[in-house]
XYZ file of C-alpha atoms in Angstrom:
136
model
C 17.989 18.424 -42.018
C 19.269 21.093 -39.716
C 15.766 22.669 -39.346
C 14.405 19.134 -38.519
C 16.905 18.627 -35.868
C 16.268 22.155 -34.493
C 12.575 21.488 -34.378
C 13.077 18.253 -32.632
C 15.405 19.900 -29.969
C 13.024 22.759 -29.372
C 10.104 20.251 -29.059
C 12.092 18.115 -26.608
C 13.083 21.085 -24.504
C 9.326 22.274 -24.228
C 8.286 18.837 -23.354
C 10.820 18.496 -20.494
C 9.829 22.061 -19.446
C 6.213 21.249 -19.202
C 6.898 18.009 -17.287
C 9.118 19.564 -14.483
C 6.983 21.601 -11.920
C 8.190 25.173 -11.569
C 10.796 25.599 -8.627
C 8.727 26.241 -5.310
C 5.459 25.103 -6.752
C 3.079 23.428 -4.315
C 2.246 19.834 -5.305
C -1.583 19.201 -5.639
C -1.292 16.445 -3.057
C 0.991 15.750 0.022
C 1.164 13.339 2.864
C 3.648 13.329 5.878
C 3.957 10.713 8.483
C 4.783 11.479 11.928
C 7.462 9.660 14.011
C 5.288 8.217 16.698
C 2.477 5.638 16.501
C 0.478 4.197 19.371
C -0.171 0.486 20.386
C -3.629 -0.307 21.057
C -6.007 -3.487 21.355
C -3.154 -5.564 22.921
C -1.043 -5.107 19.846
C -3.832 -6.032 17.291
C -3.525 -2.465 15.793
C -1.698 0.742 16.056
C -2.689 4.373 15.373
C -0.567 6.265 13.013
C -0.527 9.860 12.945
C -0.111 11.994 9.679
C -0.756 15.179 7.920
C -2.363 15.276 4.355
C -3.527 17.969 1.888
C -4.899 17.992 -1.532
C -5.891 20.913 -3.787
C -9.490 22.136 -3.827
C -11.623 20.461 -6.405
C -9.562 17.194 -6.544
C -11.208 13.893 -5.734
C -9.430 11.284 -3.416
C -9.416 7.954 -5.153
C -7.225 6.052 -2.612
C -5.639 7.038 0.752
C -4.137 4.521 3.079
C -1.287 3.615 5.563
C 0.477 0.337 5.998
C 2.747 -0.740 8.932
C 5.258 -3.577 9.095
C 7.377 -4.646 12.235
C 9.714 -7.725 11.960
C 7.562 -10.422 10.629
C 4.219 -8.528 11.334
C 2.352 -6.896 8.455
C -0.838 -4.772 8.425
C -3.976 -4.541 6.305
C -4.562 -1.009 4.955
C -5.653 1.645 7.346
C -7.783 3.904 5.246
C -8.514 7.779 5.795
C -10.238 10.327 3.710
C -8.881 13.636 3.204
C -10.949 16.666 2.218
C -9.493 18.360 -0.903
C -9.705 22.000 0.326
C -6.158 22.995 0.015
C -5.482 22.950 3.679
C -3.286 20.454 5.725
C -5.418 18.040 7.839
C -4.340 15.898 10.640
C -5.347 12.212 10.745
C -5.104 9.492 13.284
C -5.282 6.315 11.071
C -6.170 2.972 12.662
C -3.987 0.253 11.136
C -4.745 -3.361 12.021
C -2.195 -6.256 12.064
C -3.208 -9.209 9.938
C -4.972 -11.948 11.943
C -2.702 -14.199 13.991
C 0.071 -11.540 14.641
C 0.406 -8.603 16.736
C 2.628 -5.359 16.894
C 4.659 -4.462 19.982
C 6.432 -1.474 21.231
C 9.423 -0.419 19.203
C 10.765 0.404 15.833
C 8.623 -0.292 12.837
C 8.160 0.938 9.074
C 5.144 2.859 8.067
C 4.178 3.891 4.637
C 1.390 6.399 3.377
C -0.126 6.799 0.011
C -2.756 9.012 -1.573
C -4.014 9.103 -5.097
C -6.174 12.010 -6.376
C -8.034 12.832 -9.614
C -9.047 16.088 -11.261
C -12.621 15.288 -12.186
C -12.559 17.720 -15.113
C -9.429 16.737 -16.794
C -9.122 13.130 -15.519
C -5.358 13.804 -14.585
C -4.135 12.118 -11.421
C -1.517 12.943 -8.967
C -0.079 11.061 -6.087
C 1.924 11.462 -2.795
C 3.641 8.901 -0.587
C 5.945 9.073 2.490
C 7.576 6.117 4.127
C 9.435 6.267 7.309
C 10.571 4.410 10.374
C 8.222 5.067 13.213
C 8.391 4.345 16.913
C 5.336 2.304 18.316
C 4.579 3.275 21.887
C 2.259 2.050 24.554
């Protein structure tokens, strides 16, 4: 009985240890929104600035940005990072849904990236959400 409990405890600790990334380890994918966005097309769209990176050999399955502002929502603004391990800058065009328009001021933006290791099938994701200031 004691041996079974000991083996179960060792197995649990090993599982937890494998599931937690090493301290200081770089995640395989990252995204970081910038504070400023630019209003364009009379408020029909905004350009959101961000930085993204993904490890060499990963495949991007999905990468998009959304923006909302007091009753105004957006479609997905899509971007395509190259998985080469280097941080890349993007200016992502995000359109307001038809019949609505963004304006200068505070808004909320969210960015998401999903990648897959084509050899193992494992996936990883990153996301960032923050208040942004839309300016003319």
